[in-house]
Coordinates of C-alpha atoms and ligand atoms in Angstrom, one line a residue:
X7 CA -11.2 -139.2 141.1
X8 CA -14.4 -138.1 140.6
X9 CA -13.2 -134.5 141.3
X10 CA -10.8 -134.7 139.0
X11 CA -13.1 -136.2 136.3
X12 CA -15.7 -132.4 137.1
X13 CA -13.2 -130.8 136.5
X14 CA -12.0 -131.9 133.5
X15 CA -15.2 -132.0 132.0
X16 CA -16.6 -128.8 133.2
X17 CA -13.6 -127.4 131.6
X18 CA -12.5 -129.0 128.6
X19 CA -12.2 -125.9 126.2
X20 CA -9.2 -124.6 128.0
X21 CA -7.8 -127.4 126.8
X22 CA -6.1 -127.9 123.4
X23 CA -8.1 -130.4 122.0
X24 CA -4.9 -131.5 119.5
X25 CA -2.2 -132.1 121.4
X26 CA 1.4 -131.5 120.0
X27 CA 3.3 -134.7 120.1
X28 CA 4.8 -136.1 118.0
X29 CA 5.5 -140.9 117.6
X30 CA 7.6 -142.2 119.9
X31 CA 7.4 -139.3 123.1
X32 CA 6.1 -141.3 125.4
X33 CA 8.3 -143.7 125.6
X34 CA 11.9 -140.9 126.5
X35 CA 9.3 -139.7 128.9
X36 CA 8.3 -143.6 131.3
X37 CA 10.9 -146.8 132.8
X38 CA 11.0 -149.3 130.0
X39 CA 10.2 -151.5 133.3
X40 CA 7.0 -151.9 135.6
X41 CA 8.3 -150.8 138.7
X42 CA 8.9 -154.1 141.4
X43 CA 7.0 -152.4 144.7
X44 CA 4.3 -150.3 144.6
X45 CA 3.8 -146.9 144.0
X46 CA 2.7 -143.8 145.3
X47 CA -0.7 -143.0 144.0
X48 CA 0.6 -139.1 143.7
X49 CA 3.2 -140.2 142.3
X50 CA 1.2 -142.0 139.9
X51 CA -1.0 -139.1 139.6
X52 CA 1.8 -136.7 138.3
X53 CA 2.7 -138.3 135.5
X54 CA -1.2 -138.9 134.1
X55 CA -1.5 -135.0 134.5
X56 CA 2.1 -134.7 133.3
X57 CA 2.9 -137.0 130.6
X58 CA -0.1 -139.0 129.7
X59 CA -2.9 -135.8 128.8
X60 CA -0.3 -133.4 127.4
X61 CA -0.5 -136.9 124.7
X62 CA -4.5 -137.0 124.0
X63 CA -6.6 -135.7 122.1
X64 CA -9.6 -133.9 123.8
X65 CA -12.4 -135.9 122.3
X66 CA -15.0 -134.2 124.7
X67 CA -13.4 -130.6 123.5
X68 CA -16.4 -128.5 122.0
X69 CA -13.2 -128.0 119.6
X70 CA -13.4 -131.8 118.3
X71 CA -14.6 -132.3 114.8
X72 CA -12.7 -135.2 113.7
X73 CA -13.8 -138.6 113.3
X74 CA -17.6 -138.6 115.1
X75 CA -18.4 -137.5 118.2
X76 CA -18.1 -140.8 120.5
X77 CA -19.8 -138.4 123.8
X78 CA -20.3 -138.7 126.9
X79 CA -22.1 -137.7 129.7
X80 CA -21.9 -137.7 133.7
X81 CA -25.0 -140.5 134.2
X82 CA -23.1 -142.3 131.8
X83 CA -20.2 -142.3 133.8
X84 CA -21.4 -143.7 137.0
X85 CA -23.7 -146.4 135.5
X86 CA -19.7 -147.1 134.1
X87 CA -18.7 -146.1 138.1
X88 CA -20.6 -149.2 139.5
X89 CA -20.5 -151.0 136.9
X90 CA -17.4 -152.0 137.1
X91 CA -17.7 -151.7 140.6
X92 CA -19.2 -154.7 141.0
X93 CA -18.2 -156.4 138.0
X94 CA -20.6 -158.6 137.2
X95 CA -20.6 -160.9 133.6
X96 CA -23.7 -161.4 132.5
X97 CA -22.5 -163.9 130.2
X98 CA -26.1 -166.2 131.3
X99 CA -29.2 -165.6 132.6
X100 CA -27.1 -166.9 135.6
X101 CA -24.4 -165.1 135.9
X102 CA -26.4 -162.0 136.7
X103 CA -29.6 -162.3 135.7
X104 CA -30.2 -158.4 136.1
X105 CA -27.5 -157.7 134.3
X106 CA -29.3 -159.9 131.8
X107 CA -32.7 -158.3 132.3
X108 CA -31.8 -155.3 132.3
X109 CA -31.0 -154.8 129.3
X110 CA -33.0 -156.6 127.3
X111 CA -35.6 -154.3 128.9
X112 CA -33.2 -151.0 127.9
X113 CA -32.7 -152.4 124.4
X114 CA -36.4 -152.8 124.5
X115 CA -36.8 -149.6 125.8
X116 CA -34.3 -148.7 123.1
X117 CA -36.0 -150.3 120.0
X118 CA -38.6 -148.0 120.5
X119 CA -38.0 -144.6 121.2
X120 CA -35.8 -145.6 117.3
X121 CA -39.9 -146.7 116.1
X122 CA -38.4 -150.0 115.0
X123 CA -41.0 -152.2 114.0
X124 CA -42.1 -155.6 117.0
X125 CA -40.4 -157.7 114.9
X126 CA -36.7 -156.3 116.6
X127 CA -38.3 -156.5 120.5
X128 CA -38.3 -159.3 122.9
X129 CA -41.0 -158.5 124.9
X130 CA -42.4 -161.8 125.0
X131 CA -40.5 -165.5 126.4
X132 CA -41.1 -167.1 122.8
X133 CA -39.8 -163.7 121.1
X134 CA -37.7 -164.9 119.2
X135 CA -36.5 -160.9 118.0
X136 CA -34.5 -158.6 120.3
X137 CA -32.2 -156.6 121.3
X138 CA -28.2 -157.4 122.9
X139 CA -25.1 -154.3 123.3
X140 CA -22.2 -155.6 121.5
X141 CA -18.5 -153.7 122.1
X142 CA -19.5 -152.0 118.2
X143 CA -20.1 -151.5 115.1
X144 CA -17.7 -153.6 113.3
X145 CA -18.2 -156.7 115.8
X146 CA -22.1 -155.9 114.7
X147 CA -21.0 -155.9 111.0
X148 CA -19.3 -159.3 111.8
X149 CA -21.5 -161.5 114.0
X150 CA -24.7 -160.5 111.0
X151 CA -22.1 -162.0 108.9
X152 CA -21.5 -164.4 110.9
X153 CA -25.3 -165.6 111.4
X154 CA -26.0 -164.8 107.6
X155 CA -23.7 -167.3 106.9
X156 CA -24.5 -170.9 109.3
X157 CA -27.6 -170.1 107.7
X158 CA -26.5 -169.8 104.1
X159 CA -24.3 -172.7 104.4
X160 CA -27.5 -175.0 106.1
X161 CA -29.4 -174.3 103.0
X162 CA -26.4 -175.1 100.9
X163 CA -25.7 -178.6 102.4
X164 CA -29.3 -179.7 102.8
X165 CA -29.1 -178.9 98.6
X166 CA -25.9 -180.8 98.6
X167 CA -24.8 -183.2 101.1
X168 CA -22.3 -184.8 99.2
X169 CA -19.9 -181.4 100.3
X170 CA -18.2 -180.3 102.8
X171 CA -18.9 -176.7 104.7
X172 CA -15.3 -175.1 103.4
X173 CA -16.3 -175.9 99.2
X174 CA -19.9 -174.9 100.3
X175 CA -18.0 -171.0 101.2
X176 CA -16.3 -170.0 98.6
X177 CA -19.9 -169.9 96.5
X178 CA -20.6 -167.4 98.8
X179 CA -21.6 -163.5 98.0
X180 CA -22.3 -161.0 100.2
X181 CA -22.9 -156.6 99.6
X182 CA -21.7 -153.5 101.1
X183 CA -21.9 -150.0 98.7
X184 CA -18.7 -148.3 97.9
X185 CA -18.9 -146.1 101.2
X186 CA -19.4 -148.3 103.5
X187 CA -17.2 -148.9 106.3
X188 CA -14.3 -150.0 106.2
X189 CA -15.1 -152.9 108.7
X190 CA -17.5 -154.7 106.9
X191 CA -14.6 -155.1 104.2
X192 CA -13.0 -157.2 107.4
X193 CA -16.1 -158.8 108.4
X194 CA -16.1 -160.1 105.0
X195 CA -12.1 -160.6 105.5
X196 CA -13.0 -162.8 108.4
X197 CA -15.8 -164.5 107.9
X198 CA -14.3 -166.1 104.6
X199 CA -16.4 -164.9 101.9
X200 CA -16.0 -162.9 98.6
X201 CA -18.0 -159.6 99.5
X202 CA -18.1 -157.5 96.3
X203 CA -19.5 -153.1 96.7
X204 CA -21.7 -151.7 94.5
X205 CA -21.4 -148.5 93.1
X206 CA -22.5 -145.9 95.3
X207 CA -25.1 -142.8 92.5
X208 CA -24.0 -139.5 92.9
X209 CA -25.5 -138.5 96.9
X210 CA -22.5 -141.8 97.7
X211 CA -25.7 -143.6 98.3
X212 CA -26.5 -147.3 97.3
X213 CA -29.8 -148.2 95.3
X214 CA -31.7 -151.5 94.4
X215 CA -31.4 -151.2 90.8
X216 CA -27.5 -151.7 91.0
X217 CA -27.9 -153.8 93.7
X218 CA -30.2 -156.2 91.7
X219 CA -27.6 -155.7 88.8
X220 CA -24.9 -156.8 90.3
X221 CA -26.8 -160.4 92.2
X222 CA -28.0 -161.5 88.8
X223 CA -24.9 -161.7 87.4
X224 CA -23.4 -163.0 90.7
X225 CA -26.5 -166.0 90.3
X226 CA -26.1 -167.0 87.1
X227 CA -22.3 -167.5 87.6
X228 CA -23.4 -169.9 90.3
X229 CA -22.5 -168.3 93.6
X230 CA -24.7 -167.7 95.9
X231 CA -26.0 -163.4 97.6
X232 CA -26.7 -164.2 101.0
X233 CA -26.0 -161.2 102.5
X234 CA -25.7 -157.3 102.3
X235 CA -25.1 -154.7 103.6
X236 CA -26.6 -151.3 104.0
X237 CA -25.7 -147.6 105.5
X238 CA -27.8 -145.3 107.3
X239 CA -25.2 -142.5 108.0
X240 CA -21.6 -143.5 105.4
X241 CA -18.8 -142.2 107.7
X242 CA -17.1 -140.2 104.5
X243 CA -20.7 -137.8 103.7
X244 CA -23.3 -139.0 106.1
X245 CA -25.6 -140.6 103.0
X246 CA -28.2 -142.5 103.4
X247 CA -28.8 -146.4 101.8
X248 CA -31.9 -146.8 100.0
X249 CA -33.3 -149.2 102.5
X250 CA -37.1 -149.9 101.2
X251 CA -35.6 -150.9 97.6
X252 CA -32.1 -152.6 98.7
X253 CA -35.1 -155.1 101.5
X254 CA -36.8 -155.4 97.9
X255 CA -34.0 -156.8 97.1
X256 CA -32.9 -158.1 99.2
X257 CA -36.0 -160.1 99.8
X258 CA -36.2 -161.1 96.2
X259 CA -32.9 -162.6 96.3
X260 CA -33.9 -164.5 100.2
X261 CA -30.3 -162.3 101.7
X262 CA -30.4 -161.3 105.1
X263 CA -29.9 -157.7 105.1
X264 CA -27.5 -155.9 108.4
X265 CA -28.5 -151.9 108.3
X266 CA -25.1 -150.5 110.0
X267 CA -26.1 -146.8 111.0
X268 CA -23.2 -146.8 113.4
X269 CA -23.6 -142.4 113.9
X270 CA -26.6 -142.0 112.0
X271 CA -29.1 -144.0 114.6
X272 CA -29.1 -142.3 117.0
X273 CA -30.2 -139.5 114.7
X274 CA -33.8 -141.5 114.5
X275 CA -34.7 -140.5 118.6
X276 CA -36.3 -137.8 117.0
X277 CA -39.5 -139.0 114.2
X278 CA -38.4 -136.3 111.0
X279 CA -35.5 -138.2 110.6
X280 CA -36.8 -141.6 110.2
X281 CA -38.0 -141.6 106.2
X282 CA -34.6 -142.8 106.0
X283 CA -35.1 -145.6 107.9
X284 CA -38.4 -146.1 105.5
X285 CA -38.0 -150.2 104.5
X286 CA -36.0 -151.3 107.8
X287 CA -39.0 -153.9 108.4
X288 CA -37.1 -155.9 105.8
X289 CA -33.9 -156.1 107.3
X290 CA -32.9 -159.1 110.1
X291 CA -30.5 -156.9 111.6
X292 CA -29.7 -153.1 112.5
X293 CA -27.1 -151.6 114.6
X294 CA -25.6 -147.8 115.5
X295 CA -23.7 -147.0 117.6
X296 CA -25.0 -145.1 121.4
X297 CA -21.2 -144.3 122.3
X298 CA -21.1 -142.5 119.2
X299 CA -23.9 -139.7 119.1
X300 CA -25.5 -140.9 122.4
X301 CA -23.9 -140.0 124.9
X302 CA -23.0 -143.7 125.9
X303 CA -18.9 -143.9 126.6
X304 CA -17.5 -146.3 124.8
X305 CA -18.6 -149.0 123.9
X306 CA -21.8 -149.9 123.3
X307 CA -23.5 -151.1 119.8
X308 CA -26.8 -151.3 120.5
X309 CA -28.1 -154.4 117.7
X310 CA -31.2 -155.7 117.1
X311 CA -32.0 -158.9 115.5
X312 CA -35.5 -160.3 114.3
X313 CA -34.4 -163.5 114.7
X314 CA -31.8 -164.7 117.8
X315 CA -32.3 -168.8 116.1
X316 CA -30.0 -168.0 113.4
X317 CA -27.3 -166.5 116.1
X318 CA -28.0 -168.9 118.8
X319 CA -27.1 -171.5 115.4
X320 CA -23.7 -169.8 115.0
X321 CA -23.2 -169.2 118.4
X322 CA -24.0 -172.0 120.3
X323 CA -21.8 -173.7 122.6
X324 CA -23.2 -175.6 125.9
X325 CA -20.4 -176.5 128.1
X326 CA -21.5 -178.0 131.6
X327 CA -20.3 -175.8 133.7
X328 CA -22.4 -172.6 131.6
X329 CA -25.6 -174.9 131.5
X330 CA -28.0 -173.5 134.4
X331 CA -31.9 -174.4 135.6
X332 CA -33.0 -171.5 133.4
X333 CA -31.0 -172.6 130.4
X334 CA -33.7 -171.9 127.8
X335 CA -35.9 -170.6 129.7
X336 CA -34.1 -167.1 129.3
X337 CA -31.5 -165.1 127.1
X338 CA -28.0 -166.3 127.1
X339 CA -26.4 -164.0 125.9
X340 CA -22.6 -165.6 125.6
X341 CA -25.4 -167.1 122.6
X342 CA -25.2 -164.3 120.4
X343 CA -21.6 -163.0 120.4
X344 CA -18.3 -163.7 119.5
X345 CA -16.2 -164.2 123.4
X346 CA -17.7 -166.1 126.3
X347 CA -17.9 -162.9 128.5
X348 CA -19.9 -159.3 128.4
X349 CA -19.5 -156.6 131.0
X350 CA -22.6 -155.0 132.8
X351 CA -23.5 -151.6 130.1
X352 CA -26.3 -152.0 130.0
X353 CA -26.6 -149.6 133.3
X354 CA -25.1 -146.7 132.0
X355 CA -27.7 -147.0 128.6
X356 CA -30.7 -147.0 131.6
X357 CA -28.5 -144.1 133.5
X358 CA -28.8 -141.9 130.2
X359 CA -32.2 -143.0 128.7
X360 CA -34.0 -142.1 132.5
X361 CA -31.9 -139.0 133.4
X362 CA -31.8 -136.9 130.0
X363 CA -35.3 -139.3 129.1
X364 CA -37.0 -139.3 125.6
X365 CA -36.7 -135.0 125.3
X366 CA -32.9 -134.7 126.4
X367 CA -31.8 -137.0 123.8
X368 CA -33.8 -135.3 121.4
X369 CA -32.9 -131.6 122.5
X370 CA -29.1 -133.2 121.8
X371 CA -29.7 -134.1 118.9
X372 CA -31.1 -131.3 116.9
X373 CA -28.4 -129.4 118.4
X374 CA -25.8 -130.9 117.1
X375 CA -27.2 -130.2 114.0
X376 CA -28.3 -127.1 114.3
X377 CA -25.4 -125.9 114.8
X378 CA -23.9 -128.2 112.1
X379 CA -26.2 -126.1 109.7
X380 CA -25.1 -122.9 111.5
X381 CA -21.4 -124.0 110.5
X382 CA -22.3 -124.5 106.8
X383 CA -24.2 -121.0 106.9
X384 CA -20.1 -120.0 107.4
X385 CA -18.9 -122.2 105.5
X386 CA -21.2 -120.8 102.3
X387 CA -20.6 -117.4 102.7
X388 CA -17.6 -116.7 102.0
X389 CA -16.9 -117.2 98.7
X390 CA -12.9 -118.5 99.2
X391 CA -15.0 -122.5 99.6
X392 CA -17.8 -124.7 99.0
X393 CA -19.3 -127.9 100.1
X394 CA -19.6 -130.0 97.1
X395 CA -21.7 -133.0 98.8
X396 CA -24.7 -132.7 100.4
X397 CA -24.7 -132.2 104.9
X398 CA -26.7 -134.0 106.5
X399 CA -27.1 -134.3 111.1
X400 CA -24.2 -133.3 111.7
X401 CA -21.5 -132.8 109.7
X402 CA -19.8 -130.9 106.8
X403 CA -17.4 -131.4 104.9
X404 CA -15.7 -128.5 102.8
X405 CA -12.8 -126.8 100.7
X406 CA -11.5 -124.1 100.0
X407 CA -11.8 -123.3 96.1
X408 CA -8.8 -124.8 94.0
X409 CA -6.5 -127.1 94.3
X410 CA -7.3 -130.3 96.4
X411 CA -3.2 -129.3 97.9
X412 CA -5.0 -125.8 99.2
X413 CA -7.2 -127.9 102.0
X414 CA -5.0 -129.9 102.5
X415 CA -2.3 -127.8 103.5
X416 CA -5.2 -125.7 105.6
X417 CA -6.5 -129.1 107.9
X418 CA -2.8 -130.1 108.4
X419 CA -1.8 -126.3 109.5
X420 CA -5.4 -126.0 111.5
X421 CA -4.3 -129.9 113.3
X422 CA -0.5 -128.0 113.7
X423 CA -1.8 -125.3 115.6
X424 CA -4.0 -127.4 117.4
X425 CA -7.1 -125.2 118.2
X426 CA -9.1 -127.6 116.0
X427 CA -9.2 -130.4 115.4
X428 CA -10.5 -132.7 112.4
X429 CA -10.4 -135.5 109.6
X430 CA -10.1 -135.4 105.7
X431 CA -12.0 -138.0 103.3
X432 CA -12.5 -137.5 99.9
X433 CA -14.9 -138.1 96.7
X434 CA -14.6 -139.0 93.1
X435 CA -11.4 -137.4 93.2
X436 CA -12.0 -133.8 95.5
X437 CA -10.5 -133.4 99.2
X438 CA -12.5 -131.9 101.4
X439 CA -13.0 -131.8 104.9
X440 CA -15.1 -133.1 107.8
X441 CA -16.4 -131.0 110.7
X442 CA -18.4 -132.4 112.3
X443 CA -20.1 -131.1 115.9
X444 CA -19.7 -133.8 117.8
X445 CA -19.8 -131.9 121.7
X446 CA -23.0 -131.4 123.5
X447 CA -21.3 -128.3 125.3
X448 CA -20.3 -126.4 122.1
X449 CA -21.9 -123.6 121.8
X450 CA -22.9 -120.4 119.1
X451 CA -19.8 -119.1 119.3
X452 CA -17.6 -122.4 119.9
X453 CA -18.6 -122.4 115.9
X454 CA -17.4 -119.1 115.4
X455 CA -14.1 -119.2 116.8
X456 CA -13.4 -122.9 115.1
X457 CA -14.9 -120.7 112.0
X458 CA -12.1 -117.6 112.7
X459 CA -9.1 -120.1 113.8
X460 CA -10.2 -121.9 109.7
X461 CA -10.5 -118.3 108.0
X462 CA -7.3 -116.9 110.0
X463 CA -5.6 -120.2 108.4
X464 CA -7.1 -119.8 104.7
X465 CA -6.1 -116.6 104.9
X466 CA -2.5 -117.3 105.1
X467 CA -2.0 -120.5 102.9
X468 CA -3.4 -118.5 100.4
X469 CA -0.8 -114.9 101.2
X470 CA 1.3 -117.4 100.8
X471 CA 0.2 -119.0 97.5
X472 CA -0.9 -116.6 95.9
X473 CA -0.3 -113.3 97.1
X474 CA -2.9 -112.0 98.7
X475 CA -6.2 -113.5 101.1
X476 CA -8.7 -113.8 98.4
X477 CA -6.5 -115.5 96.7
X478 CA -6.8 -116.5 93.0
X479 CA -10.6 -115.6 93.3
X480 CA -11.3 -116.3 89.7
X481 CA -12.1 -119.6 90.6
X482 CA -11.6 -122.8 88.1
X483 CA -14.2 -123.4 86.1
X484 CA -15.4 -126.8 87.4
X485 CA -15.0 -129.0 84.2
X486 CA -18.4 -131.0 83.3
X487 CA -18.3 -134.4 83.2
X488 CA -21.4 -136.6 83.2
X489 CA -23.1 -139.3 84.9
X490 CA -22.5 -141.6 82.2
X491 CA -18.3 -140.9 82.0
X492 CA -18.2 -140.9 86.2
X493 CA -19.7 -144.9 85.7
X494 CA -17.5 -145.5 83.3
X495 CA -14.1 -143.7 84.6
X496 CA -15.1 -143.4 87.8
X497 CA -11.3 -145.1 88.7
X498 CA -11.7 -143.1 92.6
X499 CA -14.8 -146.0 93.0
X500 CA -14.1 -146.7 97.1
X501 CA -12.3 -143.2 97.9
X502 CA -14.5 -142.0 100.8
X503 CA -13.5 -145.2 102.9
X504 CA -12.8 -142.9 105.1
X505 CA -10.1 -144.5 108.3
X506 CA -9.2 -146.9 106.6
X507 CA -6.6 -149.4 106.2
X508 CA -7.0 -152.3 104.9
X509 CA -6.0 -153.4 101.1
X510 CA -9.0 -152.0 98.8
X511 CA -7.1 -150.1 97.0
X512 CA -8.0 -146.7 96.1
X513 CA -8.3 -145.1 99.9
X514 CA -5.5 -143.2 99.7
X515 CA -7.3 -141.1 102.8
X516 CA -6.9 -141.4 106.1
X517 CA -7.1 -140.7 110.1
X518 CA -3.6 -142.0 110.4
X519 CA -1.2 -138.8 112.1
X520 CA 1.0 -138.7 108.3
X521 CA -2.8 -138.4 106.6
X522 CA -3.1 -135.3 109.5
X523 CA 0.0 -133.9 110.3
X524 CA 3.0 -132.5 108.8
X525 CA 4.8 -135.7 106.2
X526 CA 7.6 -134.5 106.8
X527 CA 7.6 -134.1 110.2
X528 CA 6.7 -136.7 111.2
X529 CA 9.6 -139.3 109.4
X530 CA 12.4 -137.7 111.1
X531 CA 11.1 -137.6 114.7
X532 CA 10.2 -141.5 114.1
X533 CA 13.4 -142.2 113.3
X534 CA 15.0 -140.6 115.9
X535 CA 12.7 -142.2 118.4
X536 CA 12.5 -145.3 116.4
X537 CA 16.9 -145.1 115.7
X538 CA 16.6 -146.1 120.3
X539 CA 14.4 -149.3 119.8
X540 CA 17.4 -151.5 117.7
X541 CA 15.2 -152.2 114.7
X542 CA 16.8 -154.1 112.0
X543 CA 17.5 -152.2 109.4
X544 CA 16.0 -154.3 106.0
X545 CA 18.1 -154.1 102.2
X546 CA 15.8 -156.1 100.3
X547 CA 14.9 -155.2 96.5
X548 CA 11.9 -155.6 98.1
X549 CA 12.0 -152.9 100.5
X550 CA 13.3 -150.9 98.0
X551 CA 10.5 -151.4 95.7
X552 CA 8.4 -150.9 98.4
X553 CA 10.3 -147.3 98.5
X554 CA 10.6 -146.5 95.3
X555 CA 6.6 -147.1 95.4
X556 CA 5.5 -144.7 98.1
X557 CA 7.9 -142.2 97.1
X558 CA 6.2 -141.8 93.3
X559 CA 3.0 -142.3 94.2
X560 CA 2.7 -139.2 95.8
X561 CA -0.2 -140.9 97.8
X562 CA -0.5 -140.7 101.1
X563 CA -0.2 -143.4 103.5
X564 CA 0.1 -144.4 107.0
X565 CA 2.7 -144.5 109.3
X566 CA 2.7 -148.2 109.0
X567 CA 2.9 -148.5 105.9
X568 CA 6.1 -145.9 106.1
X569 CA 8.2 -147.5 109.0
X570 CA 10.9 -149.0 106.1
X571 CA 12.1 -145.5 104.9
X572 CA 12.4 -144.5 108.5
X573 CA 13.8 -147.2 109.1
X574 CA 15.9 -146.5 106.3
X575 CA 16.4 -143.3 107.9
X576 CA 18.0 -144.6 111.2
X577 CA 21.0 -146.3 109.9
X578 CA 23.1 -143.5 108.4
X579 CA 23.1 -144.8 104.5
X580 CA 20.7 -142.5 102.7
X581 CA 17.8 -144.1 102.0
X582 CA 18.0 -146.6 98.6
X583 CA 17.5 -144.4 95.7
X584 CA 16.2 -145.8 92.4
X585 CA 18.6 -145.0 90.2
X586 CA 17.1 -143.3 86.4
X587 CA 15.3 -147.0 84.3
X588 CA 13.8 -147.6 87.9
X589 CA 12.8 -143.6 88.3
X590 CA 11.2 -144.3 84.4
X591 CA 10.1 -146.8 84.1
X592 CA 8.1 -146.5 87.4
X593 CA 6.9 -143.2 85.6
X594 CA 5.9 -145.7 82.7
X595 CA 3.9 -147.5 84.0
X596 CA 1.7 -144.9 86.2
Ligands
LIG630 C1 -18.1 -145.7 113.4 C2 -18.9 -146.6 112.0 C3 -18.2 -147.4 112.4 C4 -17.3 -148.6 113.1 O1 -17.5 -148.4 114.5 P1 -17.1 -149.4 115.1 O2 -17.8 -149.0 116.6 O3 -15.9 -148.5 116.0 O4 -17.1 -150.5 114.9 C5 -19.2 -148.3 111.5 N1 -19.8 -148.2 110.2 C6 -20.0 -146.3 110.4 C7 -21.0 -146.7 109.2 C8 -18.9 -146.2 111.0 O5 -19.1 -144.4 111.0

């Protein structure tokens, strides 16, 4: 396995980054039942090579540009190997003392490397602050929201001793920007609290004034603002909320401030990017993913809090079988998180920090940024392309000039060819391809190769559409829209929230198969595959309405939301079509 892993990573460039398989392909290849008798390792492994590997997206490939990086590295893999062999569960100090202490030490190291203020560190036993490794940024956000919710409910309960917490809950409200990650919305859904989205400015940044305005109007309605999530490095465009402004508003209204820096956090190892951290001392919790850009393999989210007692109050259950002589004298990380058990993740983080050193990690971050800037220069030098937003750190969001449909076609064809892989985003109705530099193996030549692939496919598309590879060179003038107008008519509020399948309706661009691949092809092949799975086709008025909505709306939906159509195609009966007047009234709605 060690050899296989090394060969895989050393030769990753040779693999097609995006697989050419269709949904359900593996169901056709593997048996329906688990084996009764033990199987030979060689047989198992042959299936890995023949069936599993061809169905993977190769995230470590230099030609992987989708989402954000999710990197690994040899020291991290070795940490993972050792930790899975010893497999200790570090829920209390006593359950594995070195596991707990190494986590505290590594998190202090990392916090200092980022330039976090001392209040987030845990260098003395009685200091309330400290770091903890959570599984994901989503979980860190939820933990932070729950801790803030507990704090707010306790304060409210003191003022309203006759009210139940369920009644008090209805008064709480929290905030994030319209560019925040969908996991923030999810935290609010789980926490059963109202969430208000603050409209970001023209740079996709949440500003203090808009937040304050919202808080004041909510307070006037008798609501209690208790938690704000600021994003450093948004998923759509790597934009940064103004942390100092937001922090000062939170301080004025005693709201807990959480900072989600999932991707961009790694960049703060380089002092030249720390201007975005200005105001971090005003935050109550801060999290980023070393599992994204810092080459610590998934999962590893570094989270720091100023006041760990707030977590304790939220999560402390203390059954007798978990008490130990040193309870209270040492950190018991089970009180800092939702599950009880936890893996020894500090080992891989510690290996990475030691084996690369600050210098090695900074070099890696700076190289990604340099390569992104190189790519940006290539794009800007070609008059058929444009970059509508400012690019930050290791991501460039670009598009073909002209209609969105051109860029959409470009992306689908690129993904179908499989030499590079990327996903889209959408800003105020403008469709872009996000190009993230991911791999530490990426070279100048890789970037040139990727750009050549993009140019070739773009020429093909322009040839198809306009009969010339320069396309319609008369680029239509951009209509001028005043800022005031956008504010009033911001119909696409929230659309850049990428990869989201959540109920906030305008998120139409997502990372599902249907959004990044050829739509008709996916549906047909799904219908074939799932036809074997014997699902009950439902023909009800409700289903007909949904299908009509999907067909008429012309927007991209996730694969899941199309399952009705797939089912419709399975049972030979034609799709329940709309009648003439149904079409009429559906189009009148828009
Ligand atoms: C990637 C990302 C997340 C989600 O990270 P998970 O660790 O997968 O939960 C949240 N917020 C931002 C800004 C991100 O970029």
